[in-house]
Amino acid sequence: MTQTEPLENPARELYSAKAEAARQEVSFWLFRERWVSRARLVTFFAGLATGWLAFGSRQLEAIWILPPAALFVALLVIHDRYIRKRDRAERVLDFYERGLSRLNDTWAGHGNSGEAYNPEGHPYANDLDLFGEGSLFELLCTARTRAGQAVLAKWLLEPCSSHQ
């Protein structure tokens, strides 16, 4: 085995499988999202044509504008739902890809470096590479909020209490 080949690892296999499933789910929802987007465009132009026939040339009754308008609104709702499902699948994919990068030791430089939390003159923050590119903070931080990031930074900067 060469040094660049990752060692067999159940976690790596699981994360790879989950990432592939998430990739397929992203494709699934992206396909449907694009289809509905095109259907919205066609429905919009059908509504314009119907509107012109009803109000411009008076060849149709005004009530005929309702079906394309209702279909367009329904497609808006469906499109929004598909976008949200695709976004969720992309977040799941990102989670597993980040996990794989940690398992493959290729995570450095791809996460939150935590530089904003690096205090001047801290007794051990710089010695232990707590913050910055390739830092412990970057390796550990999976927080999605500033509050979560601040808690992690605090844990890294303060000694733990001995009475837990």
Tab-separated table of N, CA and C in Angstrom:
chain	number	residue	atom	x	y	z
A	1	MET	N	0.842	-1.172	0.000
A	1	MET	CA	0.000	0.000	0.000
A	1	MET	C	0.892	1.241	0.000
A	2	THR	N	0.563	2.175	-0.874
A	2	THR	CA	1.344	3.407	-0.920
A	2	THR	C	0.837	4.359	0.146
A	3	GLN	N	1.619	5.385	0.376
A	3	GLN	CA	1.295	6.323	1.438
A	3	GLN	C	0.067	7.178	1.094
A	4	THR	N	-0.242	7.337	-0.194
A	4	THR	CA	-1.365	8.176	-0.579
A	4	THR	C	-2.693	7.427	-0.528
A	5	GLU	N	-2.694	6.100	-0.473
A	5	GLU	CA	-3.934	5.350	-0.396
A	5	GLU	C	-4.461	5.392	1.032
A	6	PRO	N	-5.734	5.786	1.187
A	6	PRO	CA	-6.280	5.799	2.540
A	6	PRO	C	-6.482	4.372	3.055
A	7	LEU	N	-6.277	4.191	4.348
A	7	LEU	CA	-6.484	2.889	4.962
A	7	LEU	C	-7.972	2.561	4.965
A	8	GLU	N	-8.280	1.251	4.874
A	8	GLU	CA	-9.682	0.842	4.948
A	8	GLU	C	-10.220	1.212	6.325
A	9	ASN	N	-11.387	1.764	6.332
A	9	ASN	CA	-11.943	2.295	7.552
A	9	ASN	C	-13.465	2.224	7.434
A	10	PRO	N	-14.157	1.606	8.394
A	10	PRO	CA	-15.620	1.537	8.314
A	10	PRO	C	-16.279	2.918	8.246
A	11	ALA	N	-15.733	3.877	8.961
A	11	ALA	CA	-16.292	5.232	8.924
A	11	ALA	C	-16.146	5.824	7.527
A	12	ARG	N	-14.999	5.621	6.901
A	12	ARG	CA	-14.764	6.142	5.550
A	12	ARG	C	-15.744	5.493	4.566
A	13	GLU	N	-15.951	4.191	4.705
A	13	GLU	CA	-16.879	3.494	3.816
A	13	GLU	C	-18.303	4.012	4.015
A	14	LEU	N	-18.693	4.196	5.269
A	14	LEU	CA	-20.026	4.703	5.565
A	14	LEU	C	-20.197	6.116	5.017
A	15	TYR	N	-19.235	6.987	5.281
A	15	TYR	CA	-19.324	8.361	4.805
A	15	TYR	C	-19.312	8.417	3.283
A	16	SER	N	-18.532	7.569	2.647
A	16	SER	CA	-18.514	7.539	1.177
A	16	SER	C	-19.872	7.132	0.632
A	17	ALA	N	-20.461	6.106	1.236
A	17	ALA	CA	-21.776	5.648	0.787
A	17	ALA	C	-22.834	6.726	1.010
A	18	LYS	N	-22.790	7.378	2.176
A	18	LYS	CA	-23.769	8.429	2.477
A	18	LYS	C	-23.571	9.635	1.551
A	19	ALA	N	-22.322	9.969	1.251
A	19	ALA	CA	-22.048	11.085	0.346
A	19	ALA	C	-22.572	10.771	-1.051
A	20	GLU	N	-22.384	9.549	-1.505
A	20	GLU	CA	-22.882	9.164	-2.823
A	20	GLU	C	-24.405	9.214	-2.864
A	21	ALA	N	-25.048	8.737	-1.801
A	21	ALA	CA	-26.512	8.804	-1.731
A	21	ALA	C	-26.981	10.259	-1.747
A	22	ALA	N	-26.287	11.128	-1.026
A	22	ALA	CA	-26.637	12.552	-1.005
A	22	ALA	C	-26.410	13.180	-2.377
A	23	ARG	N	-25.343	12.785	-3.070
A	23	ARG	CA	-25.071	13.282	-4.422
A	23	ARG	C	-26.224	12.914	-5.358
A	24	GLN	N	-26.702	11.687	-5.246
A	24	GLN	CA	-27.823	11.243	-6.076
A	24	GLN	C	-29.102	12.000	-5.725
A	25	GLU	N	-29.298	12.278	-4.437
A	25	GLU	CA	-30.474	13.035	-4.033
A	25	GLU	C	-30.406	14.468	-4.554
A	26	VAL	N	-29.219	15.071	-4.529
A	26	VAL	CA	-29.064	16.422	-5.086
A	26	VAL	C	-29.431	16.404	-6.569
A	27	SER	N	-28.938	15.418	-7.309
A	27	SER	CA	-29.261	15.304	-8.735
A	27	SER	C	-30.760	15.118	-8.951
A	28	PHE	N	-31.372	14.279	-8.117
A	28	PHE	CA	-32.799	14.006	-8.202
A	28	PHE	C	-33.595	15.303	-8.091
A	29	TRP	N	-33.318	16.078	-7.039
A	29	TRP	CA	-34.084	17.299	-6.825
A	29	TRP	C	-33.703	18.388	-7.813
A	30	LEU	N	-32.451	18.434	-8.242
A	30	LEU	CA	-32.034	19.432	-9.230
A	30	LEU	C	-32.757	19.205	-10.562
A	31	PHE	N	-32.880	17.944	-10.964
A	31	PHE	CA	-33.600	17.620	-12.197
A	31	PHE	C	-35.046	18.103	-12.102
A	32	ARG	N	-35.713	17.786	-11.007
A	32	ARG	CA	-37.103	18.186	-10.841
A	32	ARG	C	-37.253	19.711	-10.740
A	33	GLU	N	-36.307	20.331	-10.052
A	33	GLU	CA	-36.345	21.792	-9.925
A	33	GLU	C	-36.242	22.452	-11.299
A	34	ARG	N	-35.342	21.966	-12.135
A	34	ARG	CA	-35.184	22.543	-13.479
A	34	ARG	C	-36.427	22.289	-14.333
A	35	TRP	N	-37.019	21.099	-14.187
A	35	TRP	CA	-38.213	20.777	-14.951
A	35	TRP	C	-39.345	21.728	-14.573
A	36	VAL	N	-39.558	21.932	-13.290
A	36	VAL	CA	-40.629	22.817	-12.822
A	36	VAL	C	-40.328	24.259	-13.235
A	37	SER	N	-39.063	24.644	-13.227
A	37	SER	CA	-38.694	25.993	-13.650
A	37	SER	C	-39.080	26.222	-15.114
A	38	ARG	N	-38.813	25.242	-15.940
A	38	ARG	CA	-39.190	25.357	-17.362
A	38	ARG	C	-40.711	25.368	-17.513
A	39	ALA	N	-41.390	24.554	-16.732
A	39	ALA	CA	-42.857	24.524	-16.781
A	39	ALA	C	-43.421	25.880	-16.350
A	40	ARG	N	-42.804	26.509	-15.372
A	40	ARG	CA	-43.237	27.848	-14.954
A	40	ARG	C	-43.094	28.843	-16.093
A	41	LEU	N	-41.968	28.753	-16.810
A	41	LEU	CA	-41.726	29.666	-17.923
A	41	LEU	C	-42.779	29.479	-19.011
A	42	VAL	N	-43.056	28.246	-19.364
A	42	VAL	CA	-44.077	27.964	-20.378
A	42	VAL	C	-45.437	28.452	-19.907
A	43	THR	N	-45.763	28.199	-18.641
A	43	THR	CA	-47.046	28.630	-18.090
A	43	THR	C	-47.155	30.154	-18.083
A	44	PHE	N	-46.048	30.823	-17.784
A	44	PHE	CA	-46.050	32.290	-17.790
A	44	PHE	C	-46.379	32.817	-19.189
A	45	PHE	N	-45.714	32.260	-20.214
A	45	PHE	CA	-45.980	32.722	-21.579
A	45	PHE	C	-47.390	32.337	-22.037
A	46	ALA	N	-47.885	31.186	-21.582
A	46	ALA	CA	-49.266	30.810	-21.892
A	46	ALA	C	-50.226	31.797	-21.238
A	47	GLY	N	-49.909	32.221	-20.026
A	47	GLY	CA	-50.733	33.219	-19.346
A	47	GLY	C	-50.703	34.556	-20.067
A	48	LEU	N	-49.514	34.942	-20.547
A	48	LEU	CA	-49.420	36.187	-21.320
A	48	LEU	C	-50.260	36.107	-22.586
A	49	ALA	N	-50.155	34.986	-23.302
A	49	ALA	CA	-50.923	34.817	-24.535
A	49	ALA	C	-52.422	34.821	-24.232
A	50	THR	N	-52.805	34.125	-23.170
A	50	THR	CA	-54.215	34.093	-22.789
A	50	THR	C	-54.680	35.489	-22.382
A	51	GLY	N	-53.851	36.209	-21.653
A	51	GLY	CA	-54.187	37.577	-21.264
A	51	GLY	C	-54.361	38.483	-22.472
A	52	TRP	N	-53.511	38.326	-23.458
A	52	TRP	CA	-53.629	39.150	-24.665
A	52	TRP	C	-54.907	38.800	-25.415
A	53	LEU	N	-55.195	37.470	-25.501
A	53	LEU	CA	-56.417	37.050	-26.186
A	53	LEU	C	-57.667	37.503	-25.440
A	54	ALA	N	-57.602	37.565	-24.106
A	54	ALA	CA	-58.769	37.951	-23.318
A	54	ALA	C	-58.936	39.463	-23.224
A	55	PHE	N	-57.836	40.177	-23.014
A	55	PHE	CA	-57.949	41.616	-22.757
A	55	PHE	C	-57.511	42.485	-23.934
A	56	GLY	N	-56.616	41.964	-24.760
A	56	GLY	CA	-56.124	42.758	-25.891
A	56	GLY	C	-57.017	42.645	-27.102
A	57	SER	N	-57.240	41.426	-27.569
A	57	SER	CA	-58.024	41.246	-28.789
A	57	SER	C	-59.467	40.832	-28.504
A	58	ARG	N	-59.791	40.566	-27.259
A	58	ARG	CA	-61.134	40.198	-26.815
A	58	ARG	C	-61.679	38.960	-27.535
A	59	GLN	N	-60.786	38.000	-27.819
A	59	GLN	CA	-61.212	36.763	-28.466
A	59	GLN	C	-61.631	35.707	-27.444
A	60	LEU	N	-61.232	35.882	-26.185
A	60	LEU	CA	-61.574	34.945	-25.114
A	60	LEU	C	-62.224	35.704	-23.969
A	61	GLU	N	-62.987	34.979	-23.165
A	61	GLU	CA	-63.540	35.554	-21.948
A	61	GLU	C	-62.397	35.737	-20.934
A	62	ALA	N	-62.517	36.709	-20.064
A	62	ALA	CA	-61.480	37.019	-19.075
A	62	ALA	C	-61.250	35.860	-18.106
A	63	ILE	N	-62.252	35.017	-17.917
A	63	ILE	CA	-62.127	33.889	-16.985
A	63	ILE	C	-61.033	32.910	-17.417
A	64	TRP	N	-60.698	32.892	-18.689
A	64	TRP	CA	-59.684	31.957	-19.217
A	64	TRP	C	-58.275	32.265	-18.712
A	65	ILE	N	-58.092	33.426	-18.093
A	65	ILE	CA	-56.776	33.755	-17.532
A	65	ILE	C	-56.537	32.991	-16.226
A	66	LEU	N	-57.625	32.521	-15.578
A	66	LEU	CA	-57.488	31.843	-14.288
A	66	LEU	C	-56.718	30.520	-14.345
A	67	PRO	N	-56.970	29.615	-15.293
A	67	PRO	CA	-56.208	28.353	-15.280
A	67	PRO	C	-54.686	28.537	-15.375
A	68	PRO	N	-54.164	29.351	-16.329
A	68	PRO	CA	-52.704	29.512	-16.335
A	68	PRO	C	-52.185	30.226	-15.088
A	69	ALA	N	-52.969	31.161	-14.541
A	69	ALA	CA	-52.531	31.854	-13.324
A	69	ALA	C	-52.495	30.884	-12.148
A	70	ALA	N	-53.510	30.040	-12.009
A	70	ALA	CA	-53.536	29.060	-10.917
A	70	ALA	C	-52.411	28.050	-11.070
A	71	LEU	N	-52.184	27.594	-12.294
A	71	LEU	CA	-51.091	26.652	-12.542
A	71	LEU	C	-49.745	27.291	-12.221
A	72	PHE	N	-49.587	28.558	-12.588
A	72	PHE	CA	-48.330	29.250	-12.305
A	72	PHE	C	-48.094	29.354	-10.804
A	73	VAL	N	-49.126	29.685	-10.036
A	73	VAL	CA	-48.994	29.776	-8.577
A	73	VAL	C	-48.665	28.402	-7.994
A	74	ALA	N	-49.341	27.364	-8.469
A	74	ALA	CA	-49.058	26.007	-7.986
A	74	ALA	C	-47.611	25.620	-8.295
A	75	LEU	N	-47.150	25.952	-9.481
A	75	LEU	CA	-45.766	25.650	-9.839
A	75	LEU	C	-44.767	26.442	-8.996
A	76	LEU	N	-45.136	27.664	-8.602
A	76	LEU	CA	-44.277	28.441	-7.699
A	76	LEU	C	-44.092	27.714	-6.370
A	77	VAL	N	-45.198	27.208	-5.831
A	77	VAL	CA	-45.150	26.500	-4.549
A	77	VAL	C	-44.317	25.219	-4.685
A	78	ILE	N	-44.561	24.465	-5.739
A	78	ILE	CA	-43.813	23.226	-5.966
A	78	ILE	C	-42.333	23.526	-6.171
A	79	HIS	N	-42.030	24.561	-6.946
A	79	HIS	CA	-40.640	24.930	-7.210
A	79	HIS	C	-39.917	25.290	-5.920
A	80	ASP	N	-40.583	26.061	-5.068
A	80	ASP	CA	-39.984	26.430	-3.787
A	80	ASP	C	-39.704	25.188	-2.941
A	81	ARG	N	-40.637	24.263	-2.924
A	81	ARG	CA	-40.453	23.024	-2.163
A	81	ARG	C	-39.262	22.219	-2.701
A	82	TYR	N	-39.135	22.139	-4.008
A	82	TYR	CA	-38.018	21.406	-4.613
A	82	TYR	C	-36.682	22.087	-4.321
A	83	ILE	N	-36.670	23.405	-4.333
A	83	ILE	CA	-35.436	24.142	-4.016
A	83	ILE	C	-35.018	23.850	-2.577
A	84	ARG	N	-35.979	23.872	-1.649
A	84	ARG	CA	-35.656	23.592	-0.247
A	84	ARG	C	-35.141	22.164	-0.074
A	85	LYS	N	-35.728	21.208	-0.775
A	85	LYS	CA	-35.276	19.825	-0.672
A	85	LYS	C	-33.884	19.656	-1.273
A	86	ARG	N	-33.612	20.348	-2.380
A	86	ARG	CA	-32.271	20.296	-2.964
A	86	ARG	C	-31.249	20.937	-2.040
A	87	ASP	N	-31.606	22.078	-1.451
A	87	ASP	CA	-30.699	22.742	-0.507
A	87	ASP	C	-30.370	21.836	0.673
A	88	ARG	N	-31.381	21.141	1.190
A	88	ARG	CA	-31.146	20.221	2.311
A	88	ARG	C	-30.216	19.090	1.882
A	89	ALA	N	-30.449	18.542	0.704
A	89	ALA	CA	-29.589	17.461	0.208
A	89	ALA	C	-28.154	17.960	0.015
A	90	GLU	N	-27.990	19.203	-0.427
A	90	GLU	CA	-26.647	19.769	-0.584
A	90	GLU	C	-25.954	19.935	0.764
A	91	ARG	N	-26.717	20.316	1.804
A	91	ARG	CA	-26.131	20.431	3.138
A	91	ARG	C	-25.700	19.063	3.670
A	92	VAL	N	-26.517	18.039	3.419
A	92	VAL	CA	-26.157	16.679	3.827
A	92	VAL	C	-24.893	16.243	3.094
A	93	LEU	N	-24.833	16.494	1.804
A	93	LEU	CA	-23.647	16.148	1.020
A	93	LEU	C	-22.413	16.865	1.555
A	94	ASP	N	-22.545	18.144	1.860
A	94	ASP	CA	-21.432	18.910	2.408
A	94	ASP	C	-20.952	18.312	3.729
A	95	PHE	N	-21.890	17.897	4.578
A	95	PHE	CA	-21.535	17.285	5.862
A	95	PHE	C	-20.667	16.047	5.639
A	96	TYR	N	-21.104	15.157	4.769
A	96	TYR	CA	-20.350	13.918	4.548
A	96	TYR	C	-19.036	14.171	3.816
A	97	GLU	N	-19.007	15.139	2.902
A	97	GLU	CA	-17.740	15.453	2.226
A	97	GLU	C	-16.730	16.049	3.205
A	98	ARG	N	-17.193	16.875	4.145
A	98	ARG	CA	-16.294	17.417	5.167
A	98	ARG	C	-15.779	16.296	6.066
A	99	GLY	N	-16.662	15.369	6.414
A	99	GLY	CA	-16.242	14.218	7.216
A	99	GLY	C	-15.202	13.383	6.483
A	100	LEU	N	-15.412	13.171	5.190
A	100	LEU	CA	-14.431	12.417	4.401
A	100	LEU	C	-13.095	13.149	4.332
A	101	SER	N	-13.145	14.466	4.216
A	101	SER	CA	-11.887	15.214	4.166
A	101	SER	C	-11.137	15.104	5.490
A	102	ARG	N	-11.858	15.023	6.592
A	102	ARG	CA	-11.199	14.811	7.890
A	102	ARG	C	-10.593	13.403	7.944
A	103	LEU	N	-11.360	12.423	7.494
A	103	LEU	CA	-10.860	11.045	7.517
A	103	LEU	C	-9.666	10.850	6.586
A	104	ASN	N	-9.644	11.586	5.487
A	104	ASN	CA	-8.556	11.480	4.518
A	104	ASN	C	-7.422	12.468	4.790
A	105	ASP	N	-7.551	13.218	5.871
A	105	ASP	CA	-6.557	14.214	6.272
A	105	ASP	C	-6.300	15.257	5.181
A	106	THR	N	-7.381	15.704	4.539
A	106	THR	CA	-7.289	16.759	3.528
A	106	THR	C	-8.154	17.961	3.921
A	107	TRP	N	-8.418	18.116	5.213
A	107	TRP	CA	-9.331	19.133	5.714
A	107	TRP	C	-8.701	20.519	5.827
A	108	ALA	N	-7.396	20.599	5.984
A	108	ALA	CA	-6.741	21.886	6.268
A	108	ALA	C	-7.009	22.900	5.152
A	109	GLY	N	-7.420	24.089	5.573
A	109	GLY	CA	-7.660	25.170	4.625
A	109	GLY	C	-9.050	25.179	4.019
A	110	HIS	N	-9.920	24.276	4.431
A	110	HIS	CA	-11.253	24.200	3.845
A	110	HIS	C	-12.367	24.531	4.830
A	111	GLY	N	-12.021	24.871	6.049
A	111	GLY	CA	-13.042	25.161	7.053
A	111	GLY	C	-12.867	26.544	7.647
A	112	ASN	N	-13.512	26.752	8.770
A	112	ASN	CA	-13.433	28.016	9.491
A	112	ASN	C	-12.149	28.013	10.321
A	113	SER	N	-11.267	28.954	10.060
A	113	SER	CA	-9.973	28.989	10.744
A	113	SER	C	-10.073	29.525	12.170
A	114	GLY	N	-11.123	30.265	12.479
A	114	GLY	CA	-11.315	30.800	13.821
A	114	GLY	C	-10.387	31.948	14.164
A	115	GLU	N	-9.790	32.570	13.174
A	115	GLU	CA	-8.853	33.687	13.425
A	115	GLU	C	-9.475	34.788	14.274
A	116	ALA	N	-10.775	34.983	14.147
A	116	ALA	CA	-11.453	36.039	14.914
A	116	ALA	C	-11.405	35.773	16.415
A	117	TYR	N	-11.178	34.535	16.809
A	117	TYR	CA	-11.176	34.166	18.225
A	117	TYR	C	-9.761	34.080	18.803
A	118	ASN	N	-8.751	34.342	18.013
A	118	ASN	CA	-7.364	34.231	18.464
A	118	ASN	C	-6.968	35.469	19.270
A	119	PRO	N	-6.856	35.332	20.592
A	119	PRO	CA	-6.544	36.511	21.413
A	119	PRO	C	-5.046	36.819	21.400
A	120	GLU	N	-4.741	38.094	21.503
A	120	GLU	CA	-3.342	38.515	21.600
A	120	GLU	C	-2.776	38.106	22.956
A	121	GLY	N	-1.596	37.572	22.970
A	121	GLY	CA	-0.897	37.288	24.207
A	121	GLY	C	-1.415	36.102	24.998
A	122	HIS	N	-2.204	35.249	24.387
A	122	HIS	CA	-2.691	34.063	25.115
A	122	HIS	C	-1.503	33.130	25.372
A	123	PRO	N	-1.424	32.504	26.550
A	123	PRO	CA	-0.235	31.734	26.918
A	123	PRO	C	0.073	30.527	26.018
A	124	TYR	N	-0.940	29.916	25.401
A	124	TYR	CA	-0.626	28.720	24.615
A	124	TYR	C	-1.344	28.632	23.261
A	125	ALA	N	-2.179	29.604	22.915
A	125	ALA	CA	-2.970	29.537	21.679
A	125	ALA	C	-2.089	29.404	20.441
A	126	ASN	N	-1.013	30.196	20.358
A	126	ASN	CA	-0.150	30.127	19.174
A	126	ASN	C	0.736	28.893	19.185
A	127	ASP	N	1.213	28.505	20.359
A	127	ASP	CA	2.069	27.321	20.449
A	127	ASP	C	1.350	26.052	20.018
A	128	LEU	N	0.076	25.965	20.336
A	128	LEU	CA	-0.695	24.763	20.021
A	128	LEU	C	-1.481	24.876	18.718
A	129	ASP	N	-1.271	25.963	17.987
A	129	ASP	CA	-2.004	26.188	16.723
A	129	ASP	C	-3.502	26.014	16.906
A	130	LEU	N	-4.052	26.741	17.877
A	130	LEU	CA	-5.485	26.632	18.140
A	130	LEU	C	-6.320	27.296	17.050
A	131	PHE	N	-5.778	28.363	16.433
A	131	PHE	CA	-6.524	29.110	15.433
A	131	PHE	C	-5.655	29.328	14.206
A	132	GLY	N	-6.303	29.501	13.067
A	132	GLY	CA	-5.602	29.720	11.810
A	132	GLY	C	-5.814	28.540	10.868
A	133	GLU	N	-5.263	28.659	9.685
A	133	GLU	CA	-5.388	27.579	8.700
A	133	GLU	C	-4.664	26.336	9.196
A	134	GLY	N	-5.328	25.200	9.139
A	134	GLY	CA	-4.751	23.948	9.607
A	134	GLY	C	-4.742	23.829	11.124
A	135	SER	N	-5.541	24.628	11.801
A	135	SER	CA	-5.537	24.662	13.270
A	135	SER	C	-6.479	23.618	13.860
A	136	LEU	N	-6.363	23.467	15.161
A	136	LEU	CA	-7.259	22.581	15.885
A	136	LEU	C	-8.699	23.072	15.771
A	137	PHE	N	-8.896	24.382	15.834
A	137	PHE	CA	-10.237	24.940	15.686
A	137	PHE	C	-10.826	24.550	14.335
A	138	GLU	N	-10.048	24.672	13.281
A	138	GLU	CA	-10.546	24.321	11.945
A	138	GLU	C	-10.888	22.842	11.854
A	139	LEU	N	-10.101	21.999	12.459
A	139	LEU	CA	-10.359	20.560	12.448
A	139	LEU	C	-11.638	20.218	13.202
A	140	LEU	N	-11.834	20.841	14.357
A	140	LEU	CA	-12.956	20.481	15.222
A	140	LEU	C	-14.267	21.183	14.882
A	141	CYS	N	-14.193	22.365	14.313
A	141	CYS	CA	-15.381	23.207	14.175
A	141	CYS	C	-16.330	22.704	13.083
A	142	THR	N	-17.477	22.251	13.539
A	142	THR	CA	-18.576	21.938	12.622
A	142	THR	C	-19.787	22.801	12.947
A	143	ALA	N	-19.578	23.809	13.794
A	143	ALA	CA	-20.666	24.697	14.210
A	143	ALA	C	-21.158	25.506	13.020
A	144	ARG	N	-22.454	25.731	12.978
A	144	ARG	CA	-23.064	26.510	11.898
A	144	ARG	C	-23.423	27.920	12.339
A	145	THR	N	-23.257	28.210	13.634
A	145	THR	CA	-23.610	29.536	14.136
A	145	THR	C	-22.392	30.168	14.808
A	146	ARG	N	-22.426	31.490	14.889
A	146	ARG	CA	-21.341	32.205	15.582
A	146	ARG	C	-21.306	31.830	17.050
A	147	ALA	N	-22.481	31.622	17.634
A	147	ALA	CA	-22.529	31.253	19.051
A	147	ALA	C	-21.834	29.909	19.275
A	148	GLY	N	-22.080	28.949	18.407
A	148	GLY	CA	-21.422	27.648	18.516
A	148	GLY	C	-19.921	27.751	18.326
A	149	GLN	N	-19.493	28.568	17.391
A	149	GLN	CA	-18.062	28.780	17.162
A	149	GLN	C	-17.420	29.436	18.384
A	150	ALA	N	-18.123	30.389	18.977
A	150	ALA	CA	-17.597	31.074	20.162
A	150	ALA	C	-17.453	30.108	21.336
A	151	VAL	N	-18.392	29.200	21.487
A	151	VAL	CA	-18.306	28.212	22.569
A	151	VAL	C	-17.102	27.304	22.353
A	152	LEU	N	-16.891	26.843	21.127
A	152	LEU	CA	-15.728	25.999	20.848
A	152	LEU	C	-14.429	26.757	21.138
A	153	ALA	N	-14.352	28.011	20.704
A	153	ALA	CA	-13.155	28.817	20.963
A	153	ALA	C	-12.920	28.976	22.459
A	154	LYS	N	-13.979	29.203	23.201
A	154	LYS	CA	-13.855	29.342	24.656
A	154	LYS	C	-13.336	28.054	25.277
A	155	TRP	N	-13.849	26.921	24.834
A	155	TRP	CA	-13.385	25.632	25.361
A	155	TRP	C	-11.901	25.416	25.079
A	156	LEU	N	-11.457	25.872	23.909
A	156	LEU	CA	-10.042	25.690	23.559
A	156	LEU	C	-9.125	26.648	24.337
A	157	LEU	N	-9.649	27.813	24.680
A	157	LEU	CA	-8.810	28.832	25.317
A	157	LEU	C	-8.787	28.770	26.835
A	158	GLU	N	-9.750	28.108	27.455
A	158	GLU	CA	-9.793	28.066	28.912
A	158	GLU	C	-9.562	26.654	29.394
A	159	PRO	N	-8.823	26.514	30.519
A	159	PRO	CA	-8.652	25.171	31.079
A	159	PRO	C	-9.987	24.640	31.584
A	160	CYS	N	-10.161	23.337	31.511
A	160	CYS	CA	-11.407	22.760	31.972
A	160	CYS	C	-11.445	22.762	33.510
A	161	SER	N	-12.634	22.771	34.039
A	161	SER	CA	-12.772	22.736	35.485
A	161	SER	C	-12.546	21.310	35.970
A	162	SER	N	-11.964	21.181	37.133
A	162	SER	CA	-11.644	19.849	37.638
A	162	SER	C	-12.825	19.182	38.312
A	163	HIS	N	-13.869	19.909	38.622
A	163	HIS	CA	-15.025	19.314	39.284
A	163	HIS	C	-16.212	19.271	38.312
A	164	GLN	N	-16.336	18.122	37.666
A	164	GLN	CA	-17.391	17.945	36.682
A	164	GLN	C	-18.457	17.063	37.188
